[in-house]
mmCIF file of C-alpha atoms and ligand atoms in Angstrom:
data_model
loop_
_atom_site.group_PDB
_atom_site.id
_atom_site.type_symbol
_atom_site.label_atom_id
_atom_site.label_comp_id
_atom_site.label_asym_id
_atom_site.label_seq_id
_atom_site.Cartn_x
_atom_site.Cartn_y
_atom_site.Cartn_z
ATOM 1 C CA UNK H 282 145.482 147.014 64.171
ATOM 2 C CA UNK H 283 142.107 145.330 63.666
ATOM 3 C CA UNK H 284 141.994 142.136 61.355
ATOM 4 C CA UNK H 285 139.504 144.277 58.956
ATOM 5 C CA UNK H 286 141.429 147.622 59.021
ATOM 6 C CA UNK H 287 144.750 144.999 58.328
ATOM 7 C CA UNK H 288 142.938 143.508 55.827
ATOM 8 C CA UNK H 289 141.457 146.766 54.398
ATOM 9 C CA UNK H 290 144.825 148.240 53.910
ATOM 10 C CA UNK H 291 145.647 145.166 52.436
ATOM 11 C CA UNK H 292 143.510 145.508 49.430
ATOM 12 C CA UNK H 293 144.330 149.360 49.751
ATOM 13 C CA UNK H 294 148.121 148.342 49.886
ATOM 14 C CA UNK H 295 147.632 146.001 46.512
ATOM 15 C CA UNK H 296 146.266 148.789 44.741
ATOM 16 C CA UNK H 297 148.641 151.535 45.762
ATOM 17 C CA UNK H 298 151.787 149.117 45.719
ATOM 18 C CA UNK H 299 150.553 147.795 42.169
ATOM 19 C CA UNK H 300 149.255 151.672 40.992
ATOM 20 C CA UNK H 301 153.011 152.808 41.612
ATOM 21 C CA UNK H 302 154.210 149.559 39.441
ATOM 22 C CA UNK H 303 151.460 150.033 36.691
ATOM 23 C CA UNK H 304 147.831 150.354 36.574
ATOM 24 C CA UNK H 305 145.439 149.094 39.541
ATOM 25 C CA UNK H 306 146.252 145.293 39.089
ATOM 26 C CA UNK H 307 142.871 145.198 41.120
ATOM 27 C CA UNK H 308 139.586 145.440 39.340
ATOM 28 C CA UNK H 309 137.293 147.477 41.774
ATOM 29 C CA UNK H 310 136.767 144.638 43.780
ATOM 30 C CA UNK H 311 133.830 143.873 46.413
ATOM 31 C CA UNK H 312 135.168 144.265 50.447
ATOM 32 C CA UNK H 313 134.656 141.299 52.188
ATOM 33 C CA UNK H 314 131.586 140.724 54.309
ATOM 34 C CA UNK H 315 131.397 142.321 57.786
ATOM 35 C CA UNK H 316 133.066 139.432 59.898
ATOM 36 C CA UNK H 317 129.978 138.470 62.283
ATOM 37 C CA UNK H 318 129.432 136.145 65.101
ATOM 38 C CA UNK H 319 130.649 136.219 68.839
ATOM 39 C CA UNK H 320 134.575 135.917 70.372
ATOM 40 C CA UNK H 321 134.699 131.655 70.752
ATOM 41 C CA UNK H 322 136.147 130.484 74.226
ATOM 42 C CA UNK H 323 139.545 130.349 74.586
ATOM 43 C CA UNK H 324 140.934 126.927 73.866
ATOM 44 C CA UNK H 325 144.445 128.469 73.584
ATOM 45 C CA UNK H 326 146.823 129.878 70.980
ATOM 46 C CA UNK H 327 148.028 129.059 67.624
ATOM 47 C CA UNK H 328 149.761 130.382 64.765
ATOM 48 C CA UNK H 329 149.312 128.722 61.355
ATOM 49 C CA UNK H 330 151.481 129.391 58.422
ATOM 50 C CA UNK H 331 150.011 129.172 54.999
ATOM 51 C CA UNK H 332 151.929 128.996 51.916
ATOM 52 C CA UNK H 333 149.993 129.883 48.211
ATOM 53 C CA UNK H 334 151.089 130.257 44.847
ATOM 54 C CA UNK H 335 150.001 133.542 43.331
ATOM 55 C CA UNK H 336 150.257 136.949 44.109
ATOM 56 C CA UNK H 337 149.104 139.610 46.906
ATOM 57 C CA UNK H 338 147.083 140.644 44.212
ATOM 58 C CA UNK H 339 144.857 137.514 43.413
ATOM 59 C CA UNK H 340 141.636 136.403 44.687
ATOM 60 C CA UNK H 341 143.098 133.535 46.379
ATOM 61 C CA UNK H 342 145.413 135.823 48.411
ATOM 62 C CA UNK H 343 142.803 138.448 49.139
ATOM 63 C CA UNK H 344 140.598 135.444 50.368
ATOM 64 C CA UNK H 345 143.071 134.081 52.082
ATOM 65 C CA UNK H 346 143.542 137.303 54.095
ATOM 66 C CA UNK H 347 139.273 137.386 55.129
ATOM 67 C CA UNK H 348 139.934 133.958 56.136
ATOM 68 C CA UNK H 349 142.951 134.637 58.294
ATOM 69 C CA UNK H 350 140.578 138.236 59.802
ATOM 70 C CA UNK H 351 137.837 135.586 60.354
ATOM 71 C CA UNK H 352 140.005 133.527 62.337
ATOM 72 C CA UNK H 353 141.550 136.244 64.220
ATOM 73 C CA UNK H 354 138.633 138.315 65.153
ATOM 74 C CA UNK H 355 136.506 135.430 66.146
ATOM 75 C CA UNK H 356 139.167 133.757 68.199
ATOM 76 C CA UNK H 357 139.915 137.768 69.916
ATOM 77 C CA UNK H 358 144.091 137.573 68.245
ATOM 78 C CA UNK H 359 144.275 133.646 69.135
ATOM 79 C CA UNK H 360 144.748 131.768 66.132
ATOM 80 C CA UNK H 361 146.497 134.305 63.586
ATOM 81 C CA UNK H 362 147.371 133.121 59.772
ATOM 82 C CA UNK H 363 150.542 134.009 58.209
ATOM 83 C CA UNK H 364 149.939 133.980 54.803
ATOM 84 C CA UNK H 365 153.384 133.251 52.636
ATOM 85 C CA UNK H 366 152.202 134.061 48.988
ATOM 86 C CA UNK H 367 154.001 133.872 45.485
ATOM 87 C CA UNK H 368 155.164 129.847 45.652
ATOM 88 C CA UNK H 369 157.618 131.195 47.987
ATOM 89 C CA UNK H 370 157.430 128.070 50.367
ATOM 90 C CA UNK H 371 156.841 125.283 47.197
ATOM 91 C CA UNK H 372 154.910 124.445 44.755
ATOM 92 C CA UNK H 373 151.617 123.053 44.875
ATOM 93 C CA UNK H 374 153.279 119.475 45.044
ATOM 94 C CA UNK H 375 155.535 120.614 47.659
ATOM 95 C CA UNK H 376 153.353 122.425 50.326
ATOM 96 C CA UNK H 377 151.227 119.753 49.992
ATOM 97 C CA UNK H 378 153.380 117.421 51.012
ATOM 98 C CA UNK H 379 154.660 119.600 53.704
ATOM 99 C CA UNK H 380 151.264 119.866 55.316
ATOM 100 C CA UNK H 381 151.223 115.681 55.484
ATOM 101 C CA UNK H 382 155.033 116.603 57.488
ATOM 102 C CA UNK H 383 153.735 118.822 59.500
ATOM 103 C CA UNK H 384 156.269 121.816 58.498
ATOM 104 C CA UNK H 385 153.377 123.206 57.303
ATOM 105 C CA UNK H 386 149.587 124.033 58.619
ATOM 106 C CA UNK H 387 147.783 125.779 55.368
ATOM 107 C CA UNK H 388 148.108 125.627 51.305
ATOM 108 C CA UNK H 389 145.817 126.328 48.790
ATOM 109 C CA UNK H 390 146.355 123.928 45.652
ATOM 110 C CA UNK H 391 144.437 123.482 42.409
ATOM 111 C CA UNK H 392 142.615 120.090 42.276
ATOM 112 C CA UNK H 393 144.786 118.926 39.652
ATOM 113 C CA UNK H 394 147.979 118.122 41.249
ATOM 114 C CA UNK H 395 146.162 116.632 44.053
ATOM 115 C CA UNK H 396 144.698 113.940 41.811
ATOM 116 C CA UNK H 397 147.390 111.846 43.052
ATOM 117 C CA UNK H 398 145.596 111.916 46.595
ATOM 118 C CA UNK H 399 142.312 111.868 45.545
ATOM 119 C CA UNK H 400 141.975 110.558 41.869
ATOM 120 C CA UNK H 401 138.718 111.586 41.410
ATOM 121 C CA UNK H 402 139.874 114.886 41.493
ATOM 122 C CA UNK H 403 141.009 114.667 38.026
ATOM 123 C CA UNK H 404 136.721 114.933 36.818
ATOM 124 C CA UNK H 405 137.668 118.597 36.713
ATOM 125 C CA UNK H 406 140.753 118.478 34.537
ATOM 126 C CA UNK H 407 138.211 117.264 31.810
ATOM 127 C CA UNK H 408 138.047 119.463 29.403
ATOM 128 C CA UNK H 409 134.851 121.824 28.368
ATOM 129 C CA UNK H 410 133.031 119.493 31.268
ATOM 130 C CA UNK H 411 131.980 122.639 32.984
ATOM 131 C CA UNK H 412 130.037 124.999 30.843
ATOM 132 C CA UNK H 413 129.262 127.874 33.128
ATOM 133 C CA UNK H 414 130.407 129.444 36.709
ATOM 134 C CA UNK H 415 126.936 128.699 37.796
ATOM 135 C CA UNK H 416 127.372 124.612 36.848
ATOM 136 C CA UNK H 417 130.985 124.730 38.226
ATOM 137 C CA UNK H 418 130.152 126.302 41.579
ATOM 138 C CA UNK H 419 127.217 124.239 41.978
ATOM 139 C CA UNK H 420 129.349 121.198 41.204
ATOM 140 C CA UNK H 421 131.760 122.237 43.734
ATOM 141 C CA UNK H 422 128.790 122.833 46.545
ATOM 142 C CA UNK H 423 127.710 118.874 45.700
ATOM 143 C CA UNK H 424 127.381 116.096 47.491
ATOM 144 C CA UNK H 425 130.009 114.721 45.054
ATOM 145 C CA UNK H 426 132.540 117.224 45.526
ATOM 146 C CA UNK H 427 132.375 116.945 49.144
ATOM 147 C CA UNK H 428 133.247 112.908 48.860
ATOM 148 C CA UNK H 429 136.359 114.274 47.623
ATOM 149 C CA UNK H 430 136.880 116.444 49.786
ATOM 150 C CA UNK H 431 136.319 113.896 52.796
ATOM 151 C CA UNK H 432 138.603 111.386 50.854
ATOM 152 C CA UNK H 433 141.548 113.088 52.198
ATOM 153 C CA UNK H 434 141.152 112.437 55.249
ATOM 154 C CA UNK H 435 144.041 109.849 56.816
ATOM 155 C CA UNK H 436 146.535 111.254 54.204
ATOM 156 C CA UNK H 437 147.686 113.552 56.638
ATOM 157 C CA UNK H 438 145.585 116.633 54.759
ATOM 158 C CA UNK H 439 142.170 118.074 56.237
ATOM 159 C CA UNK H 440 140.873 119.582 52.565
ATOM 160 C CA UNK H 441 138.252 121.937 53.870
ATOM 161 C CA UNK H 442 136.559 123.619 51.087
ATOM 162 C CA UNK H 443 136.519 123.861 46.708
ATOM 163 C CA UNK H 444 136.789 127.786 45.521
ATOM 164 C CA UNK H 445 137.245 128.874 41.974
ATOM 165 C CA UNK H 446 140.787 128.979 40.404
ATOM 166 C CA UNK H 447 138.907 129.831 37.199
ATOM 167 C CA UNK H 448 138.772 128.919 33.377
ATOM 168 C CA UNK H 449 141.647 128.340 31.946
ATOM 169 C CA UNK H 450 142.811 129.965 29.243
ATOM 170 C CA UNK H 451 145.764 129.596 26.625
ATOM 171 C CA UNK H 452 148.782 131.920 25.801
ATOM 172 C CA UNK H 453 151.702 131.905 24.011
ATOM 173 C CA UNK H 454 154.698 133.970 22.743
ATOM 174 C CA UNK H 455 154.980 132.545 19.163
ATOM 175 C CA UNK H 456 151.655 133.240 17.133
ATOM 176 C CA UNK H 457 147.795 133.472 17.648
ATOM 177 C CA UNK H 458 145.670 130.762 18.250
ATOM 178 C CA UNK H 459 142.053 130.462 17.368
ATOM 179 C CA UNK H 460 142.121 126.829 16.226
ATOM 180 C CA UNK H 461 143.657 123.457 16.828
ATOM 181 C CA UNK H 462 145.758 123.773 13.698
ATOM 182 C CA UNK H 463 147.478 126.818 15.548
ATOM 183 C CA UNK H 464 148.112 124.738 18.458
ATOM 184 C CA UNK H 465 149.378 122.112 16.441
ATOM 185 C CA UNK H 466 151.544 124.311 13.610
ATOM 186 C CA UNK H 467 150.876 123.206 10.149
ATOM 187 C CA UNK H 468 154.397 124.028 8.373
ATOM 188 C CA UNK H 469 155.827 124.924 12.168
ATOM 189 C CA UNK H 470 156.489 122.477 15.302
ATOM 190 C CA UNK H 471 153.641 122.658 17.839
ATOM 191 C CA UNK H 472 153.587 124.753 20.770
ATOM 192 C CA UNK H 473 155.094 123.702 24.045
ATOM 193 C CA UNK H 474 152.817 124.446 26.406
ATOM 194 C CA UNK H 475 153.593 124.453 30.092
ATOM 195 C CA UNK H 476 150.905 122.168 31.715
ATOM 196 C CA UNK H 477 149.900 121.278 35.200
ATOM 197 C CA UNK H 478 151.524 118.548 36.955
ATOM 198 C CA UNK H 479 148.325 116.121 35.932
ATOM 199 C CA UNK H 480 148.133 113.203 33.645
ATOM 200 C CA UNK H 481 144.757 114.260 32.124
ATOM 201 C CA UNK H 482 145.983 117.955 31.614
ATOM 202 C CA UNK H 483 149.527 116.265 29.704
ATOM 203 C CA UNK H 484 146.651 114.314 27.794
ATOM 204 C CA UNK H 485 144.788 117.039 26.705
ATOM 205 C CA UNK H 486 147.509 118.979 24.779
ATOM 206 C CA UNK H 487 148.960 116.149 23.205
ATOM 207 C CA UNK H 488 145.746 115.159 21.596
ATOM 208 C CA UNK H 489 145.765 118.999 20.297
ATOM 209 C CA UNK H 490 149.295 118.342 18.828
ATOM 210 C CA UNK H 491 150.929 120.315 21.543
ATOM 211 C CA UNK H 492 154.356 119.443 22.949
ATOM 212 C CA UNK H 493 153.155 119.522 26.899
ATOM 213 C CA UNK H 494 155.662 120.184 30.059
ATOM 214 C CA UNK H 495 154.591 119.950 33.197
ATOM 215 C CA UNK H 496 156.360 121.947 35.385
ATOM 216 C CA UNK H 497 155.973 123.646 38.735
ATOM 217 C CA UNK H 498 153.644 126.934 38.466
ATOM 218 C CA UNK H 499 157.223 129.057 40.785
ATOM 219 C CA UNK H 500 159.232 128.064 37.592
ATOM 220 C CA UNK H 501 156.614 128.943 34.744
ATOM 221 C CA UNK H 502 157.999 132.437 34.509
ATOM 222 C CA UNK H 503 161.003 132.008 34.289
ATOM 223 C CA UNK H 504 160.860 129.239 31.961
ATOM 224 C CA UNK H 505 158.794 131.568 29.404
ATOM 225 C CA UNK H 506 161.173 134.389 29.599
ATOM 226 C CA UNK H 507 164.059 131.885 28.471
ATOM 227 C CA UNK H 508 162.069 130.187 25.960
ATOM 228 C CA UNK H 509 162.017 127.058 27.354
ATOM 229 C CA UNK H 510 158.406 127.055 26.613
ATOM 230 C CA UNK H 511 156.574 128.794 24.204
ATOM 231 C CA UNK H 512 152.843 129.279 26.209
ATOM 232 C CA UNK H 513 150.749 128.164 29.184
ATOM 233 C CA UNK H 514 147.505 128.266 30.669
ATOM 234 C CA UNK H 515 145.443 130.026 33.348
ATOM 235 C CA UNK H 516 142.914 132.088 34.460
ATOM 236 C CA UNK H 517 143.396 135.913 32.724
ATOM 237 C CA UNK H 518 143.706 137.066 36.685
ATOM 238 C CA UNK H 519 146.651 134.571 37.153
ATOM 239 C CA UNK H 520 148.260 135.638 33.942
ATOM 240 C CA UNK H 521 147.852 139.295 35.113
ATOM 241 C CA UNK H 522 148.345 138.824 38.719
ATOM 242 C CA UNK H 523 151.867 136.923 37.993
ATOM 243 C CA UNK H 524 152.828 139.321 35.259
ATOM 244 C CA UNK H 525 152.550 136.509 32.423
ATOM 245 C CA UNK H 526 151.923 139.429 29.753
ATOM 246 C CA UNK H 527 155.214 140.654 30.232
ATOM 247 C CA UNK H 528 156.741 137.639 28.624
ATOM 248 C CA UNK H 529 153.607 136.048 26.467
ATOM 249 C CA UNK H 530 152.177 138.365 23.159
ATOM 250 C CA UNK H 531 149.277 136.525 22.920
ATOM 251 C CA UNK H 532 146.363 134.924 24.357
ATOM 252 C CA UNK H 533 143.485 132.589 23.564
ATOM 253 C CA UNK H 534 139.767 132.581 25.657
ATOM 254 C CA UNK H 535 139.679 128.550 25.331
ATOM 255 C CA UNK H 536 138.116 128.370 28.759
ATOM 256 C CA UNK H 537 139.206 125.191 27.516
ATOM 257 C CA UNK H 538 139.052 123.421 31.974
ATOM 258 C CA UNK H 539 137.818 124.514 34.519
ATOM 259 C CA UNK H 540 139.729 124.690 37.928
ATOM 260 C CA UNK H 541 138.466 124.682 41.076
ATOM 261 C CA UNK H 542 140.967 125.428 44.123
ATOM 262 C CA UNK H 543 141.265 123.555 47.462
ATOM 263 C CA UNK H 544 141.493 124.958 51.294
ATOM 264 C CA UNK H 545 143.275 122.596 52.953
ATOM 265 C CA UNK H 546 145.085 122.401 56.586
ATOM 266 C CA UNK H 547 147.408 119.913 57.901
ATOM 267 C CA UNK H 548 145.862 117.132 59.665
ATOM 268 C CA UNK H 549 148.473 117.746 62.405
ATOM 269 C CA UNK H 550 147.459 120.826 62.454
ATOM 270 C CA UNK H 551 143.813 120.345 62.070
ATOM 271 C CA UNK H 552 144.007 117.608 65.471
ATOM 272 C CA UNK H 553 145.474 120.171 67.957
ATOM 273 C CA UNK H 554 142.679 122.489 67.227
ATOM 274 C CA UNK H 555 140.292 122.403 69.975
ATOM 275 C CA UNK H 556 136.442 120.890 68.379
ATOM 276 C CA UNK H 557 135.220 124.494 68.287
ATOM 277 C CA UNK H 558 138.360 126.033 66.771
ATOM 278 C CA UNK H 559 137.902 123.338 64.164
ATOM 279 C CA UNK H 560 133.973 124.602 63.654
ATOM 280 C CA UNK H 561 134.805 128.192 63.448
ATOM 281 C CA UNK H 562 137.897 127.031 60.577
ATOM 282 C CA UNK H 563 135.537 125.250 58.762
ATOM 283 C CA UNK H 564 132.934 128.218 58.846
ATOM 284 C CA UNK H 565 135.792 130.825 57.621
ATOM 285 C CA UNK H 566 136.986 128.416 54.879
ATOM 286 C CA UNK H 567 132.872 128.567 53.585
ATOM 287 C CA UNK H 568 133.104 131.656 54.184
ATOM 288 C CA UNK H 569 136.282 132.899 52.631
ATOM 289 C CA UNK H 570 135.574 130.448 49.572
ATOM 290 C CA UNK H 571 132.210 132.483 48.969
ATOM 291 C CA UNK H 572 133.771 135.756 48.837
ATOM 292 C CA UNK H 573 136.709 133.918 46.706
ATOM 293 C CA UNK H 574 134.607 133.207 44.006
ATOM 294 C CA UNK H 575 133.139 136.205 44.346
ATOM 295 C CA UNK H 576 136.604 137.994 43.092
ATOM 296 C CA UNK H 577 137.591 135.654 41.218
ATOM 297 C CA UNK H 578 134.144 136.720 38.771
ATOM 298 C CA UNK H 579 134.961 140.065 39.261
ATOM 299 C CA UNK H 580 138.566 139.855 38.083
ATOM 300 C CA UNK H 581 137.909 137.253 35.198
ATOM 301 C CA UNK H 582 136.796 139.796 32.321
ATOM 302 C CA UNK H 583 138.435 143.002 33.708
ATOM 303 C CA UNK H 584 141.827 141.204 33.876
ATOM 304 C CA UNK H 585 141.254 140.110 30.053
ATOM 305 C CA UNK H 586 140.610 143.761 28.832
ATOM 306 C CA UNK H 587 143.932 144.507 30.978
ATOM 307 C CA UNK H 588 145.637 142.257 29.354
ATOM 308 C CA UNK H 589 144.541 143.294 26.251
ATOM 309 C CA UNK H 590 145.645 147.179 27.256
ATOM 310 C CA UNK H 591 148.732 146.015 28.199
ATOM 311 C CA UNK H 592 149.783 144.941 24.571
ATOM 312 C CA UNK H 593 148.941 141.265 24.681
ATOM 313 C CA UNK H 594 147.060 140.713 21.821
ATOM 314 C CA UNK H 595 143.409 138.600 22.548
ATOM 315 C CA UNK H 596 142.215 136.131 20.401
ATOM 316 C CA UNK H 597 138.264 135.481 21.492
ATOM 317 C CA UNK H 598 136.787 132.510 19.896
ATOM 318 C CA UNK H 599 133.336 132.062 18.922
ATOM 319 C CA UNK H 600 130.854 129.100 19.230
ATOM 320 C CA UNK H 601 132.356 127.147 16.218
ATOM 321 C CA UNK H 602 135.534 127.852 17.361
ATOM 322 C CA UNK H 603 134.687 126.658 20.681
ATOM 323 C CA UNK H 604 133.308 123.735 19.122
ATOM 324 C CA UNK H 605 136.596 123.135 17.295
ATOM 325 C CA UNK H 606 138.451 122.643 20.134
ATOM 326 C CA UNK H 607 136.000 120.484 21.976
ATOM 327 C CA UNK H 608 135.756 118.030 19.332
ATOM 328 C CA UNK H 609 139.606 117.977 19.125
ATOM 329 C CA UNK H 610 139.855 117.018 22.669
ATOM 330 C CA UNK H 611 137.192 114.169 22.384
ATOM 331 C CA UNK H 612 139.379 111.463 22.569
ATOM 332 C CA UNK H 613 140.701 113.060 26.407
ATOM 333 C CA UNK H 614 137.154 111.403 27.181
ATOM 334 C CA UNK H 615 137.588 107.762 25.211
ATOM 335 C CA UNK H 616 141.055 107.719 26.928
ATOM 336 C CA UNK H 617 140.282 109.114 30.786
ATOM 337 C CA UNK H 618 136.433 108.625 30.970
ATOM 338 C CA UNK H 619 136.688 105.256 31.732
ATOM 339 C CA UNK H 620 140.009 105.324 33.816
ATOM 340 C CA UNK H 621 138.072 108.555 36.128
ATOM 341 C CA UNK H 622 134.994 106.271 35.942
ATOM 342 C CA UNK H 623 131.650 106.778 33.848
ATOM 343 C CA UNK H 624 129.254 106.680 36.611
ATOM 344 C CA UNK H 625 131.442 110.091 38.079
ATOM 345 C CA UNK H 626 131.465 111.527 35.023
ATOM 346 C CA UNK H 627 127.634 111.458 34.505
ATOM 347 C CA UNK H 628 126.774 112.644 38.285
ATOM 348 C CA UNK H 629 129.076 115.124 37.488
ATOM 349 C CA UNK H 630 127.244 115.917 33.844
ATOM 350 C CA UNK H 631 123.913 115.740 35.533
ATOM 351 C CA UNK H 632 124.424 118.592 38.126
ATOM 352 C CA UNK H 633 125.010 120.570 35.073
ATOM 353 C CA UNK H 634 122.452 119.894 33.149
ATOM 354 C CA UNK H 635 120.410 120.645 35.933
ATOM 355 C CA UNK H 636 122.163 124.391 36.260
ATOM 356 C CA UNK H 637 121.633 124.610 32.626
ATOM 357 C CA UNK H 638 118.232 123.442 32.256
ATOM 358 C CA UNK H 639 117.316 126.254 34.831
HETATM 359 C C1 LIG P 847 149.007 128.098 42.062
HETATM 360 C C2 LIG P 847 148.583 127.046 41.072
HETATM 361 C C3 LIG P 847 148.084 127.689 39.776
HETATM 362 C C4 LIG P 847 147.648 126.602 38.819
HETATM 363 C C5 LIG P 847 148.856 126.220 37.956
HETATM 364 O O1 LIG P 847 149.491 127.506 43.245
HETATM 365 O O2 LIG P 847 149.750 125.531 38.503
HETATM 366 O O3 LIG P 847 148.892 126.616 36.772
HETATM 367 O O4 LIG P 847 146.574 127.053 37.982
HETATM 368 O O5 LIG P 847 147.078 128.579 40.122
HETATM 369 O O6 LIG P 847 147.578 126.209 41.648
#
């Protein structure tokens, strides 16, 4: 079967397995971009397994499936991906650390966890820092971004490209929330909100009078369905995607951080790759990251207004709302801005302004 017929029915087999389960968990999504470019020599055979955490459903799996057809079509069925989606190999933590082992070649983290390989990471888990999709991505496409990237290398991790996790957002199964008071309860203990395995993140919902627990993103389910916590946060295509509404009444557009993703490959991995295996890897992860962020905008607002079909009730917040919230969270800044670094933080705030000033 060719890659883009495999990957074709993949998207067609999302749809139909998820249309049988529900609705279309799939927004009418884009098809990837004809895979172009010639068959590269043959410097031999490899198969890489990649683990992810979300579903067959998400943009990151989808991707993830372009960038294994990429790889395969360009290398004529020599390098083939097998993509392991759903946590089911780790966490973001663990596969992570498995790709420094060697036991495994691919994952696909959000920046946050990996702060603790690259601390400057943690400029995205500041909150409200990243206004718009256009300031994010162009963020992401900086010089900046790429010096993260780059500082991964000796730490056993090749991180080859940024794509969009997406905005976070904030739900719950005990009441709505349109302000920090909600968060916090007034005459009722504050939410515990399942957070990200990231300092900043921990930081963020304490200051809103939350009772954070960071916890693996495999166990959030199940720990909402027992009550262990009341509400999380993601993207609305990760709360779809992983079935979040089934267990969590209501939801808040915060967009209160925004995440980007990392590609990343086992150095191990990355070092038996002949020089122009590693070019054409590099080219799919661009290229795959593109078309990424590409779903991911497509499946932001249509996986709200599922969401909101599906009986989860929607709180949207409006600019003074918004502004609630960010001045709630200042003191994230006066406690992490100088420990991230000031000078990041403004090369970071400039880019944007630039993107808004457009
Ligand atoms: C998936 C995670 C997830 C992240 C989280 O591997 O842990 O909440 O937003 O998407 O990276």
């Amino acid at each position: 079967m060719t890659a883009i017929w495999r990957s074709t029915l993949t998207l067609a087999g999302a749809a139909t397995l998820t249309l049988g389960i529900a609705q279309a968990q799939t927004p009418d999504l884009s098809d990837p971009p004809a895979i172009e470019g010639d068959v590269v020599a043959d410097h031999g055979s490899h198969t890489i397994r990649m683990g992810i955490g979300l579903a067959e459903t998400s943009p990151q799996y989808l991707s993830s499936q372009y960038f294994a057809d990429i790889l395969e079509q360009r290398t004529d069925g020599r390098i083939t991906v097998n993509i392991f989606p759903n946590s089911q190999l780790g966490d973001d933590v663990q596969m992570m650390e498995m790709l420094q082992t060697g036991t495994l070649d691919m994952t696909y983290p959000s920046t946050s966890p990996a702060t603790t390989y690259v601390p400057e990471l943690a400029v995205f888990d500041l909150p409200f820092l990243l206004p718009t999709r256009e300031a994010a991505i162009a963020v992401m496409q900086s010089d900046v971004a790429q010096s993260m990237l780059d500082a991964f290398d000796g730490s056993g991790i090749k991180a080859l490209t940024f794509s969009e996790n997406g905005y976070r957002q904030l739900s719950n199964s005990a009441r709505p929330v349109e302000s920090p008071e909600d968060v916090a309860g007034l005459d009722v203990r504050g939410l515990t909100v399942r957070t990200m395995e990231n300092p900043v993140h921990l930081s963020i919902w304490e200051t809103l009078g939350a009772n954070p627990t960071p916890m693996a993103f495999g166990e959030l389910f199940s720990a909402m369905e027992q009550g262990v916590v009341d509400g999380q946060e993601n993207p609305w295509s990760t709360i779809l995607t992983s079935n979040f509404h089934e267990v969590q009444d209501y939801g808040s557009e915060t967009r209160h951080v925004y995440t980007p993703f990392i590609l990343m490959m086992s150095e191990r991995t990355w070092e038996r790759l002949d020089p122009e295996y590693q070019e054409l890897v590099q080219e799919a992860a661009r290229q795959s990251a593109e078309y990424e962020i590409q779903l991911a905008t497509e499946y932001d607002d249509w996986s709200r207004d599922q969401l909101e079909e599906r009986g989860m009730q929607i709180t949207r917040l409006d600019d003074e709302q918004i502004a609630a919230f960010q001045e709630a969270v200042q003191p994230v800044y006066d406690e992490w801005g100088p420990r991230i670094g000031e000078d990041l933080i403004a090369e970071i705030q400039a880019i944007v302004a630039e993107t808004t000033n457009d």
